[in-house]
mmCIF file of C-alpha atoms in Angstrom:
data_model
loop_
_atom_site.group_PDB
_atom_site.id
_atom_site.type_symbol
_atom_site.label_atom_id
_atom_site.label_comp_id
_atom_site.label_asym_id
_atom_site.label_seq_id
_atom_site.Cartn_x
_atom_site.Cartn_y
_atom_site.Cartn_z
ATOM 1 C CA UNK A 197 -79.281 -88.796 20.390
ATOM 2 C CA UNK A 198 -78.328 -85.088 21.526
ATOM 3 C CA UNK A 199 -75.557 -83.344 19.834
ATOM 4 C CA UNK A 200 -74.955 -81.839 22.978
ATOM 5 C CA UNK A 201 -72.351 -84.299 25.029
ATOM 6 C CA UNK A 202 -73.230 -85.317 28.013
ATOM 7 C CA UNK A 203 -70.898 -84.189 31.368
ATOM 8 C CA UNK A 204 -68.897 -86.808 31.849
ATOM 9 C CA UNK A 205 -66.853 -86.922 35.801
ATOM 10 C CA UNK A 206 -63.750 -88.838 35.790
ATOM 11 C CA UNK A 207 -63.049 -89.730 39.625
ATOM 12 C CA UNK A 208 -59.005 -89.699 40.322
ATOM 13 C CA UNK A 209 -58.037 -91.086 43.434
ATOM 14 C CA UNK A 210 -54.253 -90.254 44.448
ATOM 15 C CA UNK A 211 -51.972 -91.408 47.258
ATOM 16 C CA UNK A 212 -48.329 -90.310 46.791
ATOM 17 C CA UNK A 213 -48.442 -90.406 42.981
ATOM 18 C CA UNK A 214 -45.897 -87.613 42.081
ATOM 19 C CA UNK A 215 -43.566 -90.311 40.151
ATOM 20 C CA UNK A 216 -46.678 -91.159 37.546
ATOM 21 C CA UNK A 217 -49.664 -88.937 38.127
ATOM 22 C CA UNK A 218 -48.460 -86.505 35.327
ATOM 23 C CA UNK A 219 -48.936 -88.882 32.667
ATOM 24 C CA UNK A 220 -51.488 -90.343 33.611
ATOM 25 C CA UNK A 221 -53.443 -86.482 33.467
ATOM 26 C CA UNK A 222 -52.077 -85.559 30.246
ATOM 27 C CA UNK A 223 -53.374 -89.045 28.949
ATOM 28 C CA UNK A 224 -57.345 -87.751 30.376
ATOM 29 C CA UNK A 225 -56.444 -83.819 28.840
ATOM 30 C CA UNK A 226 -55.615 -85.637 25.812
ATOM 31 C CA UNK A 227 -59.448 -86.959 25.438
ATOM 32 C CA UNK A 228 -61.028 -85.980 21.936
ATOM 33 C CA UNK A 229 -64.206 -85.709 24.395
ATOM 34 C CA UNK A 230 -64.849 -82.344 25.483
ATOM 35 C CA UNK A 231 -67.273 -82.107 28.137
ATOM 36 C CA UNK A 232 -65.383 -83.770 30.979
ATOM 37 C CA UNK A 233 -64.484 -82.784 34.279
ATOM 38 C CA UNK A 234 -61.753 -83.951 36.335
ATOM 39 C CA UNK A 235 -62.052 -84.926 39.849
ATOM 40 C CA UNK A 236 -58.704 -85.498 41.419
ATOM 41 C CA UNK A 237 -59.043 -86.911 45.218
ATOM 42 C CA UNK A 238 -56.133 -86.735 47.227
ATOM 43 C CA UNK A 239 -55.598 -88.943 50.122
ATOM 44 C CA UNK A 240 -53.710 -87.330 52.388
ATOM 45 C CA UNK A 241 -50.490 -87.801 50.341
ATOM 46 C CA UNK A 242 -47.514 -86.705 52.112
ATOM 47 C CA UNK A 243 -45.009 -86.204 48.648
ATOM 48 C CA UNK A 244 -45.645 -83.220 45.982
ATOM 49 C CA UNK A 245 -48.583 -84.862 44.468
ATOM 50 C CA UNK A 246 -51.232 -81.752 44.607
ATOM 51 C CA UNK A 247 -48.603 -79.425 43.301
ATOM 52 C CA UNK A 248 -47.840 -81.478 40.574
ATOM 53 C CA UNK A 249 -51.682 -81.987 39.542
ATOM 54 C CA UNK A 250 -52.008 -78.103 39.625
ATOM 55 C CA UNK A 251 -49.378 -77.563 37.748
ATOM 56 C CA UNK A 252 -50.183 -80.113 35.027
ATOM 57 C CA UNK A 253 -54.202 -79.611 35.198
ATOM 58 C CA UNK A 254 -53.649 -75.296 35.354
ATOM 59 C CA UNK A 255 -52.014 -75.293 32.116
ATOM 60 C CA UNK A 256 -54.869 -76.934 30.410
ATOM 61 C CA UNK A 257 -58.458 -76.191 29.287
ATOM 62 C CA UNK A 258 -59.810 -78.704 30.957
ATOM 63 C CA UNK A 259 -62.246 -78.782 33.565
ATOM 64 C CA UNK A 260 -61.071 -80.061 37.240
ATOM 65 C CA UNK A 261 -61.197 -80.295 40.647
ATOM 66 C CA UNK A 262 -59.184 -81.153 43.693
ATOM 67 C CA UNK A 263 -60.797 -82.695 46.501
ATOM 68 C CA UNK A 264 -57.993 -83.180 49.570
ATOM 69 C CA UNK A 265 -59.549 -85.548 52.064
ATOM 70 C CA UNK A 266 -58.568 -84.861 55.673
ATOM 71 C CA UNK A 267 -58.114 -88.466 56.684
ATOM 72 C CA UNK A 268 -56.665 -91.320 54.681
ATOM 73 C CA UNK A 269 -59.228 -93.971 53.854
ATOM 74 C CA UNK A 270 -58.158 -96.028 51.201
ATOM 75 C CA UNK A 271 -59.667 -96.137 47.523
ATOM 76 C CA UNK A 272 -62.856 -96.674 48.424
ATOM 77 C CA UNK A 273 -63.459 -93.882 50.915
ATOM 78 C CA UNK A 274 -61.192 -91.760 48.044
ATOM 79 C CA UNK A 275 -63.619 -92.797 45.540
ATOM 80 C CA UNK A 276 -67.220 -92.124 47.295
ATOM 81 C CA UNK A 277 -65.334 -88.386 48.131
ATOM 82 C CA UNK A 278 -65.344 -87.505 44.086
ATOM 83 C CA UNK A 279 -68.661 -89.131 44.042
ATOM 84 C CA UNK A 280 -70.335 -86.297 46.322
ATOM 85 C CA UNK A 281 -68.582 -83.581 44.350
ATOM 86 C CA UNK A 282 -69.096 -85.649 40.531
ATOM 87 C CA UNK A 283 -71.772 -83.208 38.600
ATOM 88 C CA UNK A 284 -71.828 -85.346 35.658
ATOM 89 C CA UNK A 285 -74.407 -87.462 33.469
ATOM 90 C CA UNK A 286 -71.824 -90.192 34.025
ATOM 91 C CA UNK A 287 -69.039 -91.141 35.684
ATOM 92 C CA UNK A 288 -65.633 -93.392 35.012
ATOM 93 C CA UNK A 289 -62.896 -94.224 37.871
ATOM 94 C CA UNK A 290 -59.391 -93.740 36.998
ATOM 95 C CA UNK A 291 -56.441 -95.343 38.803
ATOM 96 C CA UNK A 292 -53.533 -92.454 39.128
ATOM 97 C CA UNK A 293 -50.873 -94.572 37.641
ATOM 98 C CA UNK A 294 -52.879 -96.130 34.267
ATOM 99 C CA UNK A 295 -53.350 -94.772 30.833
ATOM 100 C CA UNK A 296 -56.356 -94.616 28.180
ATOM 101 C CA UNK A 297 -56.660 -93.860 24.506
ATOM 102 C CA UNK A 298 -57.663 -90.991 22.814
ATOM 103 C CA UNK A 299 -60.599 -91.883 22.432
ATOM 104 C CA UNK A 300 -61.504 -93.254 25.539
ATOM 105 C CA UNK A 301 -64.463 -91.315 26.869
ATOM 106 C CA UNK A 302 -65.899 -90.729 23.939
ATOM 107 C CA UNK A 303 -66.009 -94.380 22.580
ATOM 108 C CA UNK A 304 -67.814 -95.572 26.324
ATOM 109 C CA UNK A 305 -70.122 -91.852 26.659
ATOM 110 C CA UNK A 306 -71.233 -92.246 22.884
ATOM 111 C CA UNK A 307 -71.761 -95.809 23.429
ATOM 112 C CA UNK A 308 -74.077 -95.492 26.531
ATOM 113 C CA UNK A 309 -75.896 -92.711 24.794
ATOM 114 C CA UNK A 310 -76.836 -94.680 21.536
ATOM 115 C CA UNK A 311 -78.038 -98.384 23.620
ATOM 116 C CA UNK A 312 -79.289 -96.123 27.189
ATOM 117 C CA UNK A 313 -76.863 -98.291 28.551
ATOM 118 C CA UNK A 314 -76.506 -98.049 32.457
ATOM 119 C CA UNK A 315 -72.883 -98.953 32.211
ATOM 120 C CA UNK A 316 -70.402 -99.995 29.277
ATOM 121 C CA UNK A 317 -67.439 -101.872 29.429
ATOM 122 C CA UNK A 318 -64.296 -101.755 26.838
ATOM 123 C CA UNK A 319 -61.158 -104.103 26.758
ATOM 124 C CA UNK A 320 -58.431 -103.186 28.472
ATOM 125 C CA UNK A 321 -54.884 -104.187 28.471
ATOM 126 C CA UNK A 322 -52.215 -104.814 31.052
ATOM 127 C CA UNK A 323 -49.055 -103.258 30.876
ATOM 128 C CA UNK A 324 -46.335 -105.418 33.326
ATOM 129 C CA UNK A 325 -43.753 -102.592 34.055
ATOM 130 C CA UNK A 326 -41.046 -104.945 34.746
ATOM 131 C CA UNK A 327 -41.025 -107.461 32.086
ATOM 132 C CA UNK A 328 -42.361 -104.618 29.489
ATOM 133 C CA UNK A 329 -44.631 -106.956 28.431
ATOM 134 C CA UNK A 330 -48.571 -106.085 27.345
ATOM 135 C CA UNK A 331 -51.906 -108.221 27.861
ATOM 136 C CA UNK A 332 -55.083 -107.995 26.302
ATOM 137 C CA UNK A 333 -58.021 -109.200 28.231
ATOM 138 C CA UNK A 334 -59.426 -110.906 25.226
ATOM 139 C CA UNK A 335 -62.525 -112.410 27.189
ATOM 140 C CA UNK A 336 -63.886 -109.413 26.675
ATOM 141 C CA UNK A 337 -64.289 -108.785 23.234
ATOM 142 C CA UNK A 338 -67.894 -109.409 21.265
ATOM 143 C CA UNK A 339 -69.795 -109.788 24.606
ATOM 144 C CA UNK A 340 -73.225 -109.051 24.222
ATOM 145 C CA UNK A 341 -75.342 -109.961 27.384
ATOM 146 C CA UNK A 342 -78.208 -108.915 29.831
ATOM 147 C CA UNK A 343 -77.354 -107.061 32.883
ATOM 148 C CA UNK A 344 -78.223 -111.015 34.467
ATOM 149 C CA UNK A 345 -75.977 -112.926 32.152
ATOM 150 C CA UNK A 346 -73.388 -110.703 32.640
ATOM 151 C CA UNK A 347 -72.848 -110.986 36.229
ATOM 152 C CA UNK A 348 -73.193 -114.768 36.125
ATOM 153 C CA UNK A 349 -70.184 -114.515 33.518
ATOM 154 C CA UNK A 350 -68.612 -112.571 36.026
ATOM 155 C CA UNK A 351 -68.999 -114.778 39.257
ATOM 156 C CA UNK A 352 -68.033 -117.667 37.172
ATOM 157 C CA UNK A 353 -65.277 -116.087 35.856
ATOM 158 C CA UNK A 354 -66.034 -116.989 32.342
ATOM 159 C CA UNK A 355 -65.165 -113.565 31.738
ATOM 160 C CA UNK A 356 -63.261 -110.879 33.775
ATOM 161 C CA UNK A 357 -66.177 -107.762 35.293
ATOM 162 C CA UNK A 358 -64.548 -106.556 38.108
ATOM 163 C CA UNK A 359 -62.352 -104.087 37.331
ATOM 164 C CA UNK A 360 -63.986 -101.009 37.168
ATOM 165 C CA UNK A 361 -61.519 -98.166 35.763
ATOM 166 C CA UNK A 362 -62.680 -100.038 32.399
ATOM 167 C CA UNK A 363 -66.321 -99.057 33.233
ATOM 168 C CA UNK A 364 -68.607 -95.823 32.305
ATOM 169 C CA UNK A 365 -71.439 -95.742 34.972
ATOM 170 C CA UNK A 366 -74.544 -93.683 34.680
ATOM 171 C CA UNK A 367 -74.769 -91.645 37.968
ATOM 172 C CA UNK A 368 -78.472 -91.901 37.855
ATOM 173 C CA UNK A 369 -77.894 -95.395 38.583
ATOM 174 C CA UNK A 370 -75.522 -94.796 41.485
ATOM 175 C CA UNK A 371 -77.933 -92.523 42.760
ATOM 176 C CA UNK A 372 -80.912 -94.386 42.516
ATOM 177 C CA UNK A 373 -79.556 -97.397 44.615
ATOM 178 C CA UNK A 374 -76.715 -95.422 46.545
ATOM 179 C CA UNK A 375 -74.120 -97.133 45.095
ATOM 180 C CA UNK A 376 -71.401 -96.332 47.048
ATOM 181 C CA UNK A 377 -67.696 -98.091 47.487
ATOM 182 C CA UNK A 378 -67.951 -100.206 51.399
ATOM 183 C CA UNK A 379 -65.268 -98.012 53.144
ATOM 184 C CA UNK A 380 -64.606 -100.672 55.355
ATOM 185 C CA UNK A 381 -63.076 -102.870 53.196
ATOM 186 C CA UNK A 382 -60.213 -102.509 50.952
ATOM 187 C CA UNK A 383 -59.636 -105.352 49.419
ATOM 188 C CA UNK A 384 -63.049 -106.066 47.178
ATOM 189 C CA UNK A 385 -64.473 -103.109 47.249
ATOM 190 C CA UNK A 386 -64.458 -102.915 43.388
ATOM 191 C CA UNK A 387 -65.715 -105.996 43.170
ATOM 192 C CA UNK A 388 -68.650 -105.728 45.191
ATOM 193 C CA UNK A 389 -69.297 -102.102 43.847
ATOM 194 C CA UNK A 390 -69.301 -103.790 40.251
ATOM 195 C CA UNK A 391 -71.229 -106.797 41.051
ATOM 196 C CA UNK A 392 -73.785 -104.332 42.689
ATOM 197 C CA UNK A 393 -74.195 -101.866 39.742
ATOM 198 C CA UNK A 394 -74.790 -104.996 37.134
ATOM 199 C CA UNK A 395 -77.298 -106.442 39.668
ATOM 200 C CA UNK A 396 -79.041 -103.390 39.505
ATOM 201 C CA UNK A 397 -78.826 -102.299 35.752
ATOM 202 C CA UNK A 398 -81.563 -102.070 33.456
ATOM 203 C CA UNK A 399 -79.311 -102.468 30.190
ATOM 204 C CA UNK A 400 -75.477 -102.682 30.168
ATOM 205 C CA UNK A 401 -73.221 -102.622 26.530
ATOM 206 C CA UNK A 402 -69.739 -103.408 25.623
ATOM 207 C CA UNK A 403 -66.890 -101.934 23.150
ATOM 208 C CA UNK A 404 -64.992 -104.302 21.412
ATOM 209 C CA UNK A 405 -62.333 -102.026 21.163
ATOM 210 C CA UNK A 406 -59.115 -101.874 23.792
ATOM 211 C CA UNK A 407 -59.009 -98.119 25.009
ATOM 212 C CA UNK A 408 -57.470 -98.573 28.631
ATOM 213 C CA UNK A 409 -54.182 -99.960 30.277
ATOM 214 C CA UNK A 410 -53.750 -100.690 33.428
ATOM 215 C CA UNK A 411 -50.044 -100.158 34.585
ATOM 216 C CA UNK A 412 -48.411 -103.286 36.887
ATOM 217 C CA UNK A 413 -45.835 -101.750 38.808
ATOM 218 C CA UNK A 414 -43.716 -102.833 42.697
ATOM 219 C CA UNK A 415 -45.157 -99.630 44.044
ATOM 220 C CA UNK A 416 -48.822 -99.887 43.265
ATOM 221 C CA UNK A 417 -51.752 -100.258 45.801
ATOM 222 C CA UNK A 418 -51.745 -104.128 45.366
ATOM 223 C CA UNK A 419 -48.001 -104.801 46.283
ATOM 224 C CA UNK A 420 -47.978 -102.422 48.967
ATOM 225 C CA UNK A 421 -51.423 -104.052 50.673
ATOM 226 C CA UNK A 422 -49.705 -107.459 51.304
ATOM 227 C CA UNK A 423 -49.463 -107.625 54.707
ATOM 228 C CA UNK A 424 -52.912 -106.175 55.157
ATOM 229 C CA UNK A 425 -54.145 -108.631 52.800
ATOM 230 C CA UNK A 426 -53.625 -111.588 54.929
ATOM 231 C CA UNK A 427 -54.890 -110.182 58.142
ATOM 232 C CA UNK A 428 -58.002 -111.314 59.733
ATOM 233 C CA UNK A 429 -59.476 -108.310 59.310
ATOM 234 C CA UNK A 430 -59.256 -108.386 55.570
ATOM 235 C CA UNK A 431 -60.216 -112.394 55.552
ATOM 236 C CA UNK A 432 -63.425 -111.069 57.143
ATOM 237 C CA UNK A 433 -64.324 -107.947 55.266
ATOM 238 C CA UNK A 434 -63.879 -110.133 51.722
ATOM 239 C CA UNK A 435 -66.347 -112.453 53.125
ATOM 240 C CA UNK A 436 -68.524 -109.671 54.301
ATOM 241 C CA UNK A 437 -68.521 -107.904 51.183
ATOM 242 C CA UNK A 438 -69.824 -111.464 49.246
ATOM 243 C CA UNK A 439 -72.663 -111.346 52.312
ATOM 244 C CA UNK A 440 -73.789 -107.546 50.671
ATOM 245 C CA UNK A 441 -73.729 -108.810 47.454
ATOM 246 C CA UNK A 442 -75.679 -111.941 48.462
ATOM 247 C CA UNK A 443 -78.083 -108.859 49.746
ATOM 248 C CA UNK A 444 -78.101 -107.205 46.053
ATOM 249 C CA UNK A 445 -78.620 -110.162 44.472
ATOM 250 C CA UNK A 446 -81.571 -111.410 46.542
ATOM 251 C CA UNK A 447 -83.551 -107.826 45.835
ATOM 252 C CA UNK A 448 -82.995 -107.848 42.223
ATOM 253 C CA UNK A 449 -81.906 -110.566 40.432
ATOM 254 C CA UNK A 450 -85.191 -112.259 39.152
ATOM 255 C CA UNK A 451 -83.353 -115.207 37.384
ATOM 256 C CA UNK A 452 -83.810 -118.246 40.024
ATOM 257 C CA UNK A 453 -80.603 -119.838 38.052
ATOM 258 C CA UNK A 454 -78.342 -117.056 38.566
ATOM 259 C CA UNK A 455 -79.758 -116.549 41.572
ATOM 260 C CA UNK A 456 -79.103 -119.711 43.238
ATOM 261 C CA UNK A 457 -75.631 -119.959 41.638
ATOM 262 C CA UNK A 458 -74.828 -116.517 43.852
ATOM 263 C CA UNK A 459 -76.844 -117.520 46.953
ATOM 264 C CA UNK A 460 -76.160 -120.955 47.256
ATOM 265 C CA UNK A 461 -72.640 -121.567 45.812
ATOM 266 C CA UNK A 462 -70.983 -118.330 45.241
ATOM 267 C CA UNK A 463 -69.793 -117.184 48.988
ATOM 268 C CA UNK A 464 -68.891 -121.178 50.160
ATOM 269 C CA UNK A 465 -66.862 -121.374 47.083
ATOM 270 C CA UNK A 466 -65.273 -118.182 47.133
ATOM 271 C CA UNK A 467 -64.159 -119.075 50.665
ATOM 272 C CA UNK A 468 -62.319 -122.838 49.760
ATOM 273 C CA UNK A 469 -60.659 -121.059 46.719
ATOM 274 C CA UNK A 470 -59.238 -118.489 48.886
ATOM 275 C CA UNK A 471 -57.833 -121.573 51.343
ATOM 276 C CA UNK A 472 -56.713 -123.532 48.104
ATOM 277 C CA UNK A 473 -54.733 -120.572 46.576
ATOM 278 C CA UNK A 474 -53.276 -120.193 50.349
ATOM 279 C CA UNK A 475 -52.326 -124.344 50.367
ATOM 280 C CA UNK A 476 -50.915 -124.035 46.779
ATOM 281 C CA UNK A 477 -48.369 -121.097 48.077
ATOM 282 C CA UNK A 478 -47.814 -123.354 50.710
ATOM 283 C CA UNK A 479 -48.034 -120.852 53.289
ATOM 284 C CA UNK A 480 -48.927 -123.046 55.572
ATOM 285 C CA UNK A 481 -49.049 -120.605 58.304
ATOM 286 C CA UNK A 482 -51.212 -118.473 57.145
ATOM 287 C CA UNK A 483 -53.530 -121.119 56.754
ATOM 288 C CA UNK A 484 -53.276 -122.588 60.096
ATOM 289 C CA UNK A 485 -54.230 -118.908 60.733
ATOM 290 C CA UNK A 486 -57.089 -119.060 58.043
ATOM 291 C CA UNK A 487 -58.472 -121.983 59.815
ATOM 292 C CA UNK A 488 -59.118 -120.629 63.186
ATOM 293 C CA UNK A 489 -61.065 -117.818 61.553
ATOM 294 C CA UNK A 490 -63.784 -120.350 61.408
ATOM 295 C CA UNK A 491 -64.423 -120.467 64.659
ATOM 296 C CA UNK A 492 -65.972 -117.053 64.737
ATOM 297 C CA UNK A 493 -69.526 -116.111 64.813
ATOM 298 C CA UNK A 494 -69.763 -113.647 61.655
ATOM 299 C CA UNK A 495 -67.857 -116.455 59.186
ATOM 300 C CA UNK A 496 -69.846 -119.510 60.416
ATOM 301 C CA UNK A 497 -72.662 -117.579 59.639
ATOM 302 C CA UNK A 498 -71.857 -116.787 56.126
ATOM 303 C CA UNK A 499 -71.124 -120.315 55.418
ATOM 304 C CA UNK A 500 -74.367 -121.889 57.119
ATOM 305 C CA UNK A 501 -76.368 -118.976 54.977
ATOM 306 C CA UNK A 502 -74.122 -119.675 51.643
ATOM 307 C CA UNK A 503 -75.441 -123.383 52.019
ATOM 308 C CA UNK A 504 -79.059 -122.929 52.680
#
């Protein structure tokens, strides 16, 4: 391996974070990696959050950038915006409100350097705000696994892949399949950007080592969404987003197992879970509203293709 470190881009994406974005950039300046760049995108915030990332990122050494998008689009559209500007050998996605250890890029760069590793995964912990209370996601630790078993783990939830701010990704590997975040959909986009990048991996490795929390807060992205969450339109793009990674799957996956587990049971099942965690709330309206969804064209299609 090179004693010259690899670039490594790590992608910000920032909607009104004034209140947390500072620590969250002195946790990346504090890296004991020193070939990073920084790639903060803002989404069309409307508080003080690019002054307060110049401010912060100015008064260090480090490397950055600050892409302002024009139009808000979500994290996804956020996300592919830092791609097109990311010069790096590889790439990690930071939420604007989480935090990492020291030695958090090195540990995942030095990692993919020594296996060749498209991507590498570390534990990560959560952090519940409220109840100051911490989680380790200890399904992660001693995994070792093809680029196949791993995303069967992960689509039978043996073990939890789709968070991605836990992820290094080679860019080579984005590149080569234009890997990009669906812009349409908001809801799995991280999921089906994951699933797609393990599909399409030569070699992946993991760090049995916990490096990165991810903060659980009333004003994050996920509490805010709600209401969009149980629209039609996001009922449809979740099932849409399976139907692309039914797509990946198909064109590189060459384990019929696996395969048939994704083609044949994966979307169908993802569907009924999503009605039974709806009947276990008990909001029974929103499943009367669920229902009727299957009388359209695009989801009756996804279920008669899910059981052929």
């Amino acid at each position: 391996m090179s004693d010259i470190q690899p670039l490594v881009s790590i992608i910000i994406p920032t909607y009104n974070g004034s209140k947390r974005i500072t620590r969250t950039l002195e946790s990346i300046i504090n890296q004991d990696y020193e070939n990073l760049e920084m790639i903060i995108v803002d989404d069309v915030s409307t508080d003080n959050t690019v002054e307060i990332c110049k401010n912060v990122l100015e008064g260090s050494s480090r490397k950055f950038r600050i892409v302002k998008r024009e139009k808000n689009g979500h994290q996804s559209a956020a996300r592919n915006s830092g791609l097109k500007v990311a010069n790096g050998k590889y790439v990690i996605f930071f939420d604007h409100d989480d935090l990492c250890e020291r030695n958090f890029v090195s540990s995942l760069c030095n990692e993919a350097e020594a296996k060749e590793a498209d991507l590498v995964l570390c534990v990560y912990q959560r952090y519940y705000e409220d109840e100051d209370r911490y989680v380790i996601e200890e399904k992660l630790r001693g995994i070792h696994l093809s680029p196949e078993q791993l995303l069967f783990a992960g689509i039978a939830e043996t073990i939890p892949l789709w968070s991605i701010w836990n992820v290094i990704f080679k860019k080579a590997l984005l590149d080569k399949y234009n890997l990009r975040f669906n812009e349409r959909c908001y809801i799995l986009e991280d999921k089906e950007f994951s699933m797609k990048a393990v599909a399409t991996s030569a070699k992946v490795s993991t760090i049995n080592q916990v490096l990165y929390t991810h903060i659980h807060h009333s004003e994050q992205q996920t509490f805010v969404c709600k209401t969009e969450r149980s629209s039609y339109k996001a009922f449809t793009q979740e099932l849409l987003a399976l139907w692309r990674v039914e797509r990946c799957v198909r064109r590189h996956i060459h384990d019929k197992f696996i395969r048939d587990y994704v083609l044949n049971k994966y979307v169908a099942g993802e569907l009924f879970k999503y009605c039974m965690l709806i009947i276990n709330a008990k909001d029974y309206n929103l499943y009367s509203r669920v229902i009727k969804n299957f009388s359209h064209k695009k989801i009756r299609l996804l279920m008669i293709k899910s059981s052929l």
